[in-house]
Tab-separated table of N, CA and C in Angstrom:
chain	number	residue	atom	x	y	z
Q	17	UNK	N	0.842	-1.190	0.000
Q	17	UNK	CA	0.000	0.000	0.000
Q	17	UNK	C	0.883	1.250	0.000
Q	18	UNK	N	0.712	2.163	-0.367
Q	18	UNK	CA	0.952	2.985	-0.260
Q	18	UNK	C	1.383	3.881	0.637
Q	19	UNK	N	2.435	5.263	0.911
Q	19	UNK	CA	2.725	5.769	2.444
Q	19	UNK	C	2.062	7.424	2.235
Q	20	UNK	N	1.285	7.525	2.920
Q	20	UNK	CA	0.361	8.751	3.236
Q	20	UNK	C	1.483	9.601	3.856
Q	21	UNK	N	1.639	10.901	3.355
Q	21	UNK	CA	1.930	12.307	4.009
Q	21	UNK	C	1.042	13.636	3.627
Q	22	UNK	N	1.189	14.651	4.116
Q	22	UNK	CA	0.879	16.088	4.654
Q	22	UNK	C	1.176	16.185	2.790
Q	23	UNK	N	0.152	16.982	2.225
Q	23	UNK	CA	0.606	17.835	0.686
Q	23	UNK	C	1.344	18.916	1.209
Q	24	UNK	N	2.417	19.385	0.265
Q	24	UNK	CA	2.330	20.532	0.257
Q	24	UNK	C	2.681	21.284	-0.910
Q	25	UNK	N	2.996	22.664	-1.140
Q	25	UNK	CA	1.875	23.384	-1.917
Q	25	UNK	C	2.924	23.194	-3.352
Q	26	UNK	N	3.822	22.811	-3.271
Q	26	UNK	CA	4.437	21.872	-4.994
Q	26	UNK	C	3.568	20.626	-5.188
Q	27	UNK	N	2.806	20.170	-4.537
Q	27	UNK	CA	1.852	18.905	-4.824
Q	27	UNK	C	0.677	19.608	-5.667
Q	28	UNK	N	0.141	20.990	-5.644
Q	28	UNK	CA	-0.952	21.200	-6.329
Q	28	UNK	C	-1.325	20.682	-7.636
Q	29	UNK	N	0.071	21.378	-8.354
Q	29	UNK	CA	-0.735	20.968	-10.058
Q	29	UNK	C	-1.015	19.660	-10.130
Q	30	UNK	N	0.173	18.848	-9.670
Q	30	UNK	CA	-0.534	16.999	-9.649
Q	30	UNK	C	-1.554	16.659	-9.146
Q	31	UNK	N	-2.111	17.645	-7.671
Q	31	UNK	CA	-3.286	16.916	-7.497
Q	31	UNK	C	-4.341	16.963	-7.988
Q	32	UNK	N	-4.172	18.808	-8.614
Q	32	UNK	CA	-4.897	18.603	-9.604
Q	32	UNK	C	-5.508	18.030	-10.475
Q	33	UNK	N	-4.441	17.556	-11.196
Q	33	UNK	CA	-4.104	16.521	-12.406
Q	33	UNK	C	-5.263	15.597	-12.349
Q	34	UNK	N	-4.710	15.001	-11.049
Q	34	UNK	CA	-5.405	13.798	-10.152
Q	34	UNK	C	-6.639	13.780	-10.256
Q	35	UNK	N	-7.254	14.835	-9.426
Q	35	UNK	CA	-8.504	14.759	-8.748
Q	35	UNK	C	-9.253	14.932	-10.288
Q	36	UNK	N	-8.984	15.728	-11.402
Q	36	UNK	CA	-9.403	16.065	-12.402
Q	36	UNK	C	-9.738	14.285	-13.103
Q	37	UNK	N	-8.960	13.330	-13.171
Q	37	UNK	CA	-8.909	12.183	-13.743
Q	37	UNK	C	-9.426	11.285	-12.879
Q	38	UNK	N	-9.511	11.448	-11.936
Q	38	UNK	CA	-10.463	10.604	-11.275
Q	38	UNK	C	-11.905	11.060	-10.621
Q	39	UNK	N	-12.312	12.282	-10.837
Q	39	UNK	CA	-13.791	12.838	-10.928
Q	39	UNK	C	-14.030	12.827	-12.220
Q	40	UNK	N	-13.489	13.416	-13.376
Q	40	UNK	CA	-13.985	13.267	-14.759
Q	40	UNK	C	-13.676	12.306	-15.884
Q	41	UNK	N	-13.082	11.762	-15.526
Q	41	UNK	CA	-12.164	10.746	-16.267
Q	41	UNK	C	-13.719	9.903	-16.365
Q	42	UNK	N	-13.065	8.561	-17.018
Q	42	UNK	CA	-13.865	7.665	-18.060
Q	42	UNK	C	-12.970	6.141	-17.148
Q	43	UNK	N	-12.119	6.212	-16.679
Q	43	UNK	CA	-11.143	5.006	-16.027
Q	43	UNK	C	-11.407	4.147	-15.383
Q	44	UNK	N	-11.887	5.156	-14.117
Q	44	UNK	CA	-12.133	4.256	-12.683
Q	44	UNK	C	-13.942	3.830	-12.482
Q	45	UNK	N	-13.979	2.748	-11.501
Q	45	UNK	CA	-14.670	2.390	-11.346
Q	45	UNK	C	-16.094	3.238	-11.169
Q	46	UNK	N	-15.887	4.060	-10.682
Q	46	UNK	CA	-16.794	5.391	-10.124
Q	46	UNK	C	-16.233	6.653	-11.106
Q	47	UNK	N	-17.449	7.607	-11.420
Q	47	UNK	CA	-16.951	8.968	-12.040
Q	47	UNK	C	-18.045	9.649	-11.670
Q	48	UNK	N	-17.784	10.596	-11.638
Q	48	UNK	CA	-19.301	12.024	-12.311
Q	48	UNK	C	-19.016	12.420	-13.258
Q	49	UNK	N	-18.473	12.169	-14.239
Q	49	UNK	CA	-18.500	12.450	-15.600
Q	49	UNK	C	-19.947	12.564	-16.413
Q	50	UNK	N	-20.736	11.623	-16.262
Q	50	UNK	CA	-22.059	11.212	-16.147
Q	50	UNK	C	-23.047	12.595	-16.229
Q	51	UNK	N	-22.280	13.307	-14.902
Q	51	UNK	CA	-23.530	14.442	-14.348
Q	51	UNK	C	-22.931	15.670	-14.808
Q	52	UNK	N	-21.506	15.558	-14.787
Q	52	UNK	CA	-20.742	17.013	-14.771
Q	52	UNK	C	-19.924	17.074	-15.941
Q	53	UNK	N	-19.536	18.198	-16.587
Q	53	UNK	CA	-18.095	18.183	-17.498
Q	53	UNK	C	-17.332	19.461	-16.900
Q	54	UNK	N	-17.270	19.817	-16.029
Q	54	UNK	CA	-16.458	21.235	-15.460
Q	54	UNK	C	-15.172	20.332	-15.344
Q	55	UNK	N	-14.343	21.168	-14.668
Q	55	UNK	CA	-12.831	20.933	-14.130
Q	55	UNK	C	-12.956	20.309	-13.088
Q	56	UNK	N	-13.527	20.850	-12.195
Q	56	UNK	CA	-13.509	20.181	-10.898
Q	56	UNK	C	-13.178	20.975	-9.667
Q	57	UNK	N	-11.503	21.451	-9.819
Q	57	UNK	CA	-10.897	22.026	-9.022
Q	57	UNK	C	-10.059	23.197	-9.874
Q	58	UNK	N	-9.530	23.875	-9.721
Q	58	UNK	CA	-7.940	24.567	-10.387
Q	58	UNK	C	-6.915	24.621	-9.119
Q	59	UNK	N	-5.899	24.975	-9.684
Q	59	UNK	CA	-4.632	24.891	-8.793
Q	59	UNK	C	-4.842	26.245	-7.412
Q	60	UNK	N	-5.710	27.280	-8.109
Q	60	UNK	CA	-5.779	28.268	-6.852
Q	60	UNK	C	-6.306	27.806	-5.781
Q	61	UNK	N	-7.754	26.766	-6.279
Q	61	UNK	CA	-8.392	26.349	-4.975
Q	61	UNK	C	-7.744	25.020	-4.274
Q	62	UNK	N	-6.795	24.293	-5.329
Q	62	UNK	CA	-6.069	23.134	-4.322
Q	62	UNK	C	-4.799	23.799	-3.546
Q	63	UNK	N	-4.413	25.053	-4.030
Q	63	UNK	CA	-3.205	25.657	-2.972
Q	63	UNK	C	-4.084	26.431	-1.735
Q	64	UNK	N	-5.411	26.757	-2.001
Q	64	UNK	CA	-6.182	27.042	-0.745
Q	64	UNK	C	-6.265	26.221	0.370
Q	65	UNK	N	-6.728	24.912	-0.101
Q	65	UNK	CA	-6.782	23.950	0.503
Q	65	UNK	C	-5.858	23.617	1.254
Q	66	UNK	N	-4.481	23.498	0.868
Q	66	UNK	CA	-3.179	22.971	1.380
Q	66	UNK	C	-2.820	24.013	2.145
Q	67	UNK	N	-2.979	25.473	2.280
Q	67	UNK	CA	-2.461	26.329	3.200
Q	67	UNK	C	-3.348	26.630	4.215
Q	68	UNK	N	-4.935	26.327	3.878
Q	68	UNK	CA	-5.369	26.249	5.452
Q	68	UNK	C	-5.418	25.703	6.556
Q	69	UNK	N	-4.784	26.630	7.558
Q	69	UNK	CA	-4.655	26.053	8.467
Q	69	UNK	C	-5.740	24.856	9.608
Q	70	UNK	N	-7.254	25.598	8.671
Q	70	UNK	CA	-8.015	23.935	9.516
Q	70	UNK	C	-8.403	23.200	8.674
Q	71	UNK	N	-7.565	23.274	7.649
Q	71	UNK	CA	-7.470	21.895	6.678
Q	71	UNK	C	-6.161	21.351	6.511
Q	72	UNK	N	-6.306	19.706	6.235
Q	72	UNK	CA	-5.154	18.797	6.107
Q	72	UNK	C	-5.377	18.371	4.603
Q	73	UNK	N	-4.596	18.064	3.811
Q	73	UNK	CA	-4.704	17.637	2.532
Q	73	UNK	C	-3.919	16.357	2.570
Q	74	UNK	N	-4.299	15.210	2.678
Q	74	UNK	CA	-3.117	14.143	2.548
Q	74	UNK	C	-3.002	13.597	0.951
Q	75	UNK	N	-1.959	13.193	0.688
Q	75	UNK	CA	-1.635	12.287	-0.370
Q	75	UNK	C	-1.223	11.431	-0.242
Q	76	UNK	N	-1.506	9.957	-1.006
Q	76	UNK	CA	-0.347	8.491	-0.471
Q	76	UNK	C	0.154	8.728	-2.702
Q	77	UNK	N	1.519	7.878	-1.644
Q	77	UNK	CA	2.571	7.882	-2.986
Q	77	UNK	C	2.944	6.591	-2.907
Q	78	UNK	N	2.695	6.116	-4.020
Q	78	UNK	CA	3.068	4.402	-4.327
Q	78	UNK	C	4.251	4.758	-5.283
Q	79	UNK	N	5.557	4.293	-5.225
Q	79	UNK	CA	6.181	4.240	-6.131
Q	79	UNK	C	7.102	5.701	-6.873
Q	80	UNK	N	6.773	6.060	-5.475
Q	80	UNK	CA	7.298	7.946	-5.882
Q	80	UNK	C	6.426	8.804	-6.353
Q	81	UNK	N	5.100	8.218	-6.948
Q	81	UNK	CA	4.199	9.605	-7.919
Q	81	UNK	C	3.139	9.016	-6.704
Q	82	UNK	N	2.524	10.545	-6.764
Q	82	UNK	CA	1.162	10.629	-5.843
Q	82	UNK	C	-0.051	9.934	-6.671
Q	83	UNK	N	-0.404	9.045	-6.038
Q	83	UNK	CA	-1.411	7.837	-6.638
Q	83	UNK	C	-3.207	8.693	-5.816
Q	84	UNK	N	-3.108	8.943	-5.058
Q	84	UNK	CA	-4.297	9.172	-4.029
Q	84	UNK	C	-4.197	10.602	-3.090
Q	85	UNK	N	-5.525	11.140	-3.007
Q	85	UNK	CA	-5.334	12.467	-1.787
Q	85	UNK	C	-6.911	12.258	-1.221
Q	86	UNK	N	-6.790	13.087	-0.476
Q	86	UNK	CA	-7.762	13.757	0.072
Q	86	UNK	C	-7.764	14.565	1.263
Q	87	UNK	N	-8.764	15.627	1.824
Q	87	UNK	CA	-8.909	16.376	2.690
Q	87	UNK	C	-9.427	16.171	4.201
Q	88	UNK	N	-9.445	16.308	5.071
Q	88	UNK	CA	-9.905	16.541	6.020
Q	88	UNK	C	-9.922	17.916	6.622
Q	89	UNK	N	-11.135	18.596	7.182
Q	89	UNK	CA	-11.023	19.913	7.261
Q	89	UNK	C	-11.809	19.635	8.754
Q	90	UNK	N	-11.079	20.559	9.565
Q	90	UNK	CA	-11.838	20.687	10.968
Q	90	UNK	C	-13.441	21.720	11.471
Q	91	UNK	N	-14.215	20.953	11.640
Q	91	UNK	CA	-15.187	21.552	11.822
Q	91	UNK	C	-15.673	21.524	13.299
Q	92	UNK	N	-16.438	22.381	13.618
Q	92	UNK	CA	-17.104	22.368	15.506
Q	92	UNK	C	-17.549	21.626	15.456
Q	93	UNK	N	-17.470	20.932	16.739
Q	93	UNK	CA	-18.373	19.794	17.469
Q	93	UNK	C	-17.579	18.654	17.554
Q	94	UNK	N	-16.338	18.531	17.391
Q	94	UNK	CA	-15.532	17.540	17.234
Q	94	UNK	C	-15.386	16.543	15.910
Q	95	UNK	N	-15.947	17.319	14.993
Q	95	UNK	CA	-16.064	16.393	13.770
Q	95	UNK	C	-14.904	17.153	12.752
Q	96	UNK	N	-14.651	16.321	11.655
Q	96	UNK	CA	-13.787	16.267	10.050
Q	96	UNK	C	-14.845	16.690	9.101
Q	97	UNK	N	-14.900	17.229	8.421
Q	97	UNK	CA	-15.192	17.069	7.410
Q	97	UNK	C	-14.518	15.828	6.113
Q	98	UNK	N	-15.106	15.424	5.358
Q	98	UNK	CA	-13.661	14.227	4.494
Q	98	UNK	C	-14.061	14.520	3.291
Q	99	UNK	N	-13.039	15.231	2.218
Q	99	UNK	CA	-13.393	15.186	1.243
Q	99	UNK	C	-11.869	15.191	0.052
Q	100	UNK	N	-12.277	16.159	-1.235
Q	100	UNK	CA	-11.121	16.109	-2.254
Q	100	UNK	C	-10.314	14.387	-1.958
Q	101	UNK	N	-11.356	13.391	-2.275
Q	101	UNK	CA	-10.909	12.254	-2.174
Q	101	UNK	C	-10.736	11.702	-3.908
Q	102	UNK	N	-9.426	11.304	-3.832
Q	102	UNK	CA	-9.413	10.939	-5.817
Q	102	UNK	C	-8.656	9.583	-5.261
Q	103	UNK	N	-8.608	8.730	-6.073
Q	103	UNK	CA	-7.577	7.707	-6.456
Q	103	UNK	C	-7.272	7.585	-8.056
Q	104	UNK	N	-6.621	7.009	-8.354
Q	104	UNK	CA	-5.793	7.524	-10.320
Q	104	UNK	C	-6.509	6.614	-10.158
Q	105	UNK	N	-6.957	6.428	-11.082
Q	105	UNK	CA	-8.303	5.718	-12.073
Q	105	UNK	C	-7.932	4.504	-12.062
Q	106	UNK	N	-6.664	4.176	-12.770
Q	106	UNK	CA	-6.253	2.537	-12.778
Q	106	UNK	C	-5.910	1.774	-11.520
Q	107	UNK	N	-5.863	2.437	-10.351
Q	107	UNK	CA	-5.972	1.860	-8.967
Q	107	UNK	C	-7.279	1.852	-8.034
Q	108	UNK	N	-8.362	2.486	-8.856
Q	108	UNK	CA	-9.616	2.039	-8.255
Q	108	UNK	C	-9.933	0.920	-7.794
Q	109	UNK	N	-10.481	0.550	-7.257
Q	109	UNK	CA	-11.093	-0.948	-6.927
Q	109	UNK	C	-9.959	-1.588	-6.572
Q	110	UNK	N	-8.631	-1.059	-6.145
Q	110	UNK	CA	-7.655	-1.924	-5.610
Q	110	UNK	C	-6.784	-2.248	-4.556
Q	111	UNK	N	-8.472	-1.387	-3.612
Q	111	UNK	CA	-7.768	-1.208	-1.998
Q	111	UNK	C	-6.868	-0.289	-1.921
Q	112	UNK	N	-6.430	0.471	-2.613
Q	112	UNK	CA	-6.094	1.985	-2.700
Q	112	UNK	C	-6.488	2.952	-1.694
Q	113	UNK	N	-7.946	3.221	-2.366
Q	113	UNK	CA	-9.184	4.053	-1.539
Q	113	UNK	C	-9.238	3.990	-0.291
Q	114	UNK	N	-9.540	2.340	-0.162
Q	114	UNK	CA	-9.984	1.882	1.079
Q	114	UNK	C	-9.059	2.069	2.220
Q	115	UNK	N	-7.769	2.062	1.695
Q	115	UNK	CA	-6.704	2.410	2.750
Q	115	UNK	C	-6.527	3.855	3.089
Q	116	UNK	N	-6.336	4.428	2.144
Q	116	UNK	CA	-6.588	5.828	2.272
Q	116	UNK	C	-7.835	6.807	3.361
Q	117	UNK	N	-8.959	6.063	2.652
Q	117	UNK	CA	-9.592	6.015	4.081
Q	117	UNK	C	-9.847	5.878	5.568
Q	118	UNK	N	-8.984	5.102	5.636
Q	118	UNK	CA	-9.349	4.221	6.500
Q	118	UNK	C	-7.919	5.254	7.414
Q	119	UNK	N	-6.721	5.888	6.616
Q	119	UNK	CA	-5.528	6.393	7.098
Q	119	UNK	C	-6.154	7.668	7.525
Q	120	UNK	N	-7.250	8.226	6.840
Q	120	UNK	CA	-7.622	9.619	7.107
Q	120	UNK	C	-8.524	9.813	8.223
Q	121	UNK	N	-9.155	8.285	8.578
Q	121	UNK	CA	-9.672	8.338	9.935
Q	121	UNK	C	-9.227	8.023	10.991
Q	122	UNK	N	-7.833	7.115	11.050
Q	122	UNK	CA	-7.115	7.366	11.961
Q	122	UNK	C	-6.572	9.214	12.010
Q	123	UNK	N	-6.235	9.712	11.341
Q	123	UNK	CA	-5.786	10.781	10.915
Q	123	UNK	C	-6.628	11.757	11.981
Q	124	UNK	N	-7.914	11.842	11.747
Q	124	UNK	CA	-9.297	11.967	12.179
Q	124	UNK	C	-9.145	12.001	13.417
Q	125	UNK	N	-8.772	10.808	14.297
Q	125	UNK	CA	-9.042	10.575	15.485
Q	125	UNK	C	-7.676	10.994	16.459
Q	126	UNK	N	-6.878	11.037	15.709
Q	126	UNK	CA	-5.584	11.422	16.064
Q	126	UNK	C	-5.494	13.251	16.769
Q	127	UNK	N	-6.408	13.787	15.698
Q	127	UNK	CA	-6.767	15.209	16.048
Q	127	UNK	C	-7.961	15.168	17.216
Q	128	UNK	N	-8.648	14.258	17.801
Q	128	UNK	CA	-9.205	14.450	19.086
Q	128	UNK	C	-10.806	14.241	18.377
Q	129	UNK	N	-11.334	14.300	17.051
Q	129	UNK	CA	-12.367	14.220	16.917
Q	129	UNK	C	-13.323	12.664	17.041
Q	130	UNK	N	-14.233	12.972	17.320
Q	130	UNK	CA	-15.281	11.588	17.155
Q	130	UNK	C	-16.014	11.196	16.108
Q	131	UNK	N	-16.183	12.387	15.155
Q	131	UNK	CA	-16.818	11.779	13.992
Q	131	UNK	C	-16.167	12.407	12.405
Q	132	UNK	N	-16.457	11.815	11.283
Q	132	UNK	CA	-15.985	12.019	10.344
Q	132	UNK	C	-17.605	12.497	9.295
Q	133	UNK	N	-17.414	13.521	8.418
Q	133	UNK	CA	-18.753	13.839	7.695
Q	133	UNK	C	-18.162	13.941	6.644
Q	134	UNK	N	-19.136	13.443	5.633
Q	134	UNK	CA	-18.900	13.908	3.914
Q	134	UNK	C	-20.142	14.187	3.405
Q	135	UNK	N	-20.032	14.740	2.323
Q	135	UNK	CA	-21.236	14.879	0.754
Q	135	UNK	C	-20.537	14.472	-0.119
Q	136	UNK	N	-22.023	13.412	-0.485
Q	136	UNK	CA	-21.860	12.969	-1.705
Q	136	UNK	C	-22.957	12.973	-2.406
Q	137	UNK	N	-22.685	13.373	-3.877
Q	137	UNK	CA	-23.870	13.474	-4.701
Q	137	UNK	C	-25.236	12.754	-4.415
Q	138	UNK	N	-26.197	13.042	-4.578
Q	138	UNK	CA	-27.397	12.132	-4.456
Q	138	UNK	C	-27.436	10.983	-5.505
Q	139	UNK	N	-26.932	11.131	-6.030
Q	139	UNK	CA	-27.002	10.855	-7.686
Q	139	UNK	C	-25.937	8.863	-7.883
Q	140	UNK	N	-24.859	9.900	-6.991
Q	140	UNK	CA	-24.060	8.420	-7.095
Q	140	UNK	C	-24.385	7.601	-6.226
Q	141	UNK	N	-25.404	6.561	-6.459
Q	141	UNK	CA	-25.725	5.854	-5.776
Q	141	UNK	C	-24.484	4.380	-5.561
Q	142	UNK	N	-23.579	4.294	-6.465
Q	142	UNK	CA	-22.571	3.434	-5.939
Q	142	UNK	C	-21.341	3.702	-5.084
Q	143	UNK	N	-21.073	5.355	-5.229
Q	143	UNK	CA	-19.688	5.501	-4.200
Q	143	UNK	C	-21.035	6.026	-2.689
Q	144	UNK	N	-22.023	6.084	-2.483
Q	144	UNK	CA	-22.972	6.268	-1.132
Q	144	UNK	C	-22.690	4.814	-0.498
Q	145	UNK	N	-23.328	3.688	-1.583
Q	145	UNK	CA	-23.058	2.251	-1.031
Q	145	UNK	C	-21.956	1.881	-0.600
Q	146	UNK	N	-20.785	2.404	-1.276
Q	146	UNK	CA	-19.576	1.865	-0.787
Q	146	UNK	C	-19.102	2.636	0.327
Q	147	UNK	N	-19.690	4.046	0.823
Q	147	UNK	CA	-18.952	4.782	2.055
Q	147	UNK	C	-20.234	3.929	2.901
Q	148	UNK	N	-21.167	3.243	2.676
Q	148	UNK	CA	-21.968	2.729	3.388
Q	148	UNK	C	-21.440	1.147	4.138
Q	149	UNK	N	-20.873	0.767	3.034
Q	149	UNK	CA	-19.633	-0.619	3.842
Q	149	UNK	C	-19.038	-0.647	4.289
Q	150	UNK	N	-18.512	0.644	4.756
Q	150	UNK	CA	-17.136	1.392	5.400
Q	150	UNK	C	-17.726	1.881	6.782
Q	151	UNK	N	-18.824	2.000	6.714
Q	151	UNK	CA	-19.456	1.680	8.245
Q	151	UNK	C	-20.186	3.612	8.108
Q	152	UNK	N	-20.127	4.241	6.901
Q	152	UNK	CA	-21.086	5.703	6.752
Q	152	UNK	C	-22.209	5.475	6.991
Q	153	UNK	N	-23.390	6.709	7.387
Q	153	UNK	CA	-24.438	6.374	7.448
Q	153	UNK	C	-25.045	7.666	6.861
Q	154	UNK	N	-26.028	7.502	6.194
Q	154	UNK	CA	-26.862	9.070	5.741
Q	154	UNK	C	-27.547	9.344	7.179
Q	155	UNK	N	-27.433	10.818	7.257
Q	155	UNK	CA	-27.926	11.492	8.388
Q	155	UNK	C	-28.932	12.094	8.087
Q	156	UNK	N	-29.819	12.006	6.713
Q	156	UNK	CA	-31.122	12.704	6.833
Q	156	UNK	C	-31.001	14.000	5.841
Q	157	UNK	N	-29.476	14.687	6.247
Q	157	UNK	CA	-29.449	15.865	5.982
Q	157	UNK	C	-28.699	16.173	4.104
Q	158	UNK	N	-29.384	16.923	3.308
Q	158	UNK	CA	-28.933	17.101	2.322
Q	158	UNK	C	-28.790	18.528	2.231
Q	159	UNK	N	-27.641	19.250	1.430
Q	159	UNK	CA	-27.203	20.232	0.971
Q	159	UNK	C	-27.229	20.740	-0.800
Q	160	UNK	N	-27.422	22.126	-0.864
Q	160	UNK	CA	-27.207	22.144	-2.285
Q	160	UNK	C	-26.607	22.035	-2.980
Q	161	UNK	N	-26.229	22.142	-4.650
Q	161	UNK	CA	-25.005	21.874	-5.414
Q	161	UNK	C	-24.721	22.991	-5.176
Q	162	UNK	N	-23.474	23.444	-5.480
Q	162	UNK	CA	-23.000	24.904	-5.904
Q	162	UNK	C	-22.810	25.035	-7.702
Q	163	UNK	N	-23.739	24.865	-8.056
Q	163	UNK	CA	-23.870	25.299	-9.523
Q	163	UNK	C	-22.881	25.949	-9.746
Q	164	UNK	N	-22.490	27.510	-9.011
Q	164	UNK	CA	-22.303	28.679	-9.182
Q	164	UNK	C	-20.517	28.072	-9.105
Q	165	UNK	N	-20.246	27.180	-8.736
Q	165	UNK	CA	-18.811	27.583	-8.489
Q	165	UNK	C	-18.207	26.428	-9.554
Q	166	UNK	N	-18.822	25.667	-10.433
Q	166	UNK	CA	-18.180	25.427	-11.285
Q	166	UNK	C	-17.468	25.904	-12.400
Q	167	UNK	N	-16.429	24.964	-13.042
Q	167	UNK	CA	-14.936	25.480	-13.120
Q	167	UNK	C	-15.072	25.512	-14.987
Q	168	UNK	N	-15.174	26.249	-16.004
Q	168	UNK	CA	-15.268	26.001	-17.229
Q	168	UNK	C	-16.265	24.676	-17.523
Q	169	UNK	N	-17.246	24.936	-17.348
Q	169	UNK	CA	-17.997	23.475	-17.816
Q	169	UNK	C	-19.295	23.706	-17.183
Q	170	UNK	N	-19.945	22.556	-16.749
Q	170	UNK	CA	-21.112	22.598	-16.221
Q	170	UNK	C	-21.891	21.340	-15.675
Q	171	UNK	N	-22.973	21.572	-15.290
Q	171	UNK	CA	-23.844	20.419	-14.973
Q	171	UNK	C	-24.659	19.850	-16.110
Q	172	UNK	N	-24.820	18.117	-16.520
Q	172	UNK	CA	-25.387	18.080	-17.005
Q	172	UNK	C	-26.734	17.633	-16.879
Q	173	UNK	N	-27.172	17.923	-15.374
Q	173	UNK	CA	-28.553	17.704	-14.841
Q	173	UNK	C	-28.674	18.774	-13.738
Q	174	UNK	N	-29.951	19.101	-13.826
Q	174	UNK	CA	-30.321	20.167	-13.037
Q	174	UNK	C	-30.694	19.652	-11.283
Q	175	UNK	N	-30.540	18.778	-11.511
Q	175	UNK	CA	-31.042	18.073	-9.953
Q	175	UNK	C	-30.442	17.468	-8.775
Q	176	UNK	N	-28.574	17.766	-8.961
Q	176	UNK	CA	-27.763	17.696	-8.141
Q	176	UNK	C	-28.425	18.143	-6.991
Q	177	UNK	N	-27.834	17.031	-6.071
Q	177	UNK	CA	-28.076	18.137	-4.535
Q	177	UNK	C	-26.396	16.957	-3.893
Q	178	UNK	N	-26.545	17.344	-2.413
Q	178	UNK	CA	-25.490	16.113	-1.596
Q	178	UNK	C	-26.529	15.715	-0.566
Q	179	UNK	N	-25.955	14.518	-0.275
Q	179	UNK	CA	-26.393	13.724	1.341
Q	179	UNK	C	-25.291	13.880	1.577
Q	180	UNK	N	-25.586	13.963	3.023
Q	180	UNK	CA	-24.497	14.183	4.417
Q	180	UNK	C	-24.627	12.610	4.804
Q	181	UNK	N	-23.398	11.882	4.974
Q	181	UNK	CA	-22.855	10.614	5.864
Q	181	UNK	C	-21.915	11.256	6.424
Q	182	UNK	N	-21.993	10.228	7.600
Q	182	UNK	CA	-21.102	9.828	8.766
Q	182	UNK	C	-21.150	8.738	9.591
Q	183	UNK	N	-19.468	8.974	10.066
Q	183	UNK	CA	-19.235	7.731	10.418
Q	183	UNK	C	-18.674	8.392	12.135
Q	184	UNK	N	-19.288	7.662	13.020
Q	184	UNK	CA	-18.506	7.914	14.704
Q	184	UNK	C	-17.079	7.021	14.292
Q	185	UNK	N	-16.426	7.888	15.322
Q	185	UNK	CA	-15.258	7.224	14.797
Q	185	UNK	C	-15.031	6.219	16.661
Q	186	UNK	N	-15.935	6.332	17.754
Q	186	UNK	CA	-15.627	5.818	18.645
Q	186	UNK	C	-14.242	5.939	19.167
Q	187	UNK	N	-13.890	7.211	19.480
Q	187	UNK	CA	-12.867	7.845	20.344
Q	187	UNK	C	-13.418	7.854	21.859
């Protein structure tokens, strides 16, 4: 598997790269390609990411090149937020993810929190199932798309929204 560290802000354009090919891409097991054709991210908002201070950006590197990232951002109440989660397309489905995950909730618990939260499209009903085997749960609560902040491109359905999961992390 892979060894998880801290991004920092020379990691952008790759994660870019990244997150771009494994949200829009055609590769991996899972896409929104389907719903969306925007960018995704640009490099201003992944060097945002990496310099705030109540956000963590991790990446794991298999082999010297960054294969996987994602975010954790600190929110009140003792919870993470978990998101900017990519794996390169040709390591989907190959316990990649799952480790990565699974590193960002130790990660998680390490910072003192008890629970971990994400959004995920309503739409993808197969990456919901799979944060659902991982022990997520929908909380009821859904949020809107941000239409407005997509990146050169667009939606290609008007009916995006997110569900909120979580997982206690039993700290």
């Amino acid at each position: 598997m892979p060894t998880v560290r801290v991004a920092e802000a020379a990691d952008a354009p790759t994660l870019v790269s990244l997150v771009r090919r494994a949200y829009r891409g055609e590769g991996g097991w899972t896409t929104e390609a389907a719903l969306l054709n925007d960018e995704r991210i640009d490099e201003a908002q992944m060097l945002k990411k990496i310099e705030d201070p109540e956000t963590t950006v991790h990446v794991a590197i298999d082999g010297g090149r960054i294969v996987g990232c994602c975010e954790l951002v600190r929110l009140e109440n003792d919870k993470v937020h978990f998101g900017t989660f990519a794996v390169e397309p040709e390591l989907q489905a190959a316990g990649v993810g799952r480790y990565i995950l699974a590193q960002a909730e130790t990660a998680a618990a390490k910072m003192g929190v008890t629970c971990v939260e994400m959004a995920v499209i309503a739409q993808r009903l197969e990456l919901i199932a799979w944060y659902q085997r991982r022990g997520y749960a929908p909380t009821g609560e859904t949020r809107p798309f941000p239409f407005h902040a997509l990146i050169n491109g667009g939606a290609l359905r008007d009916d995006l929204h997110f569900v909120v999961l979580q997982k206690s992390l039993g700290v």
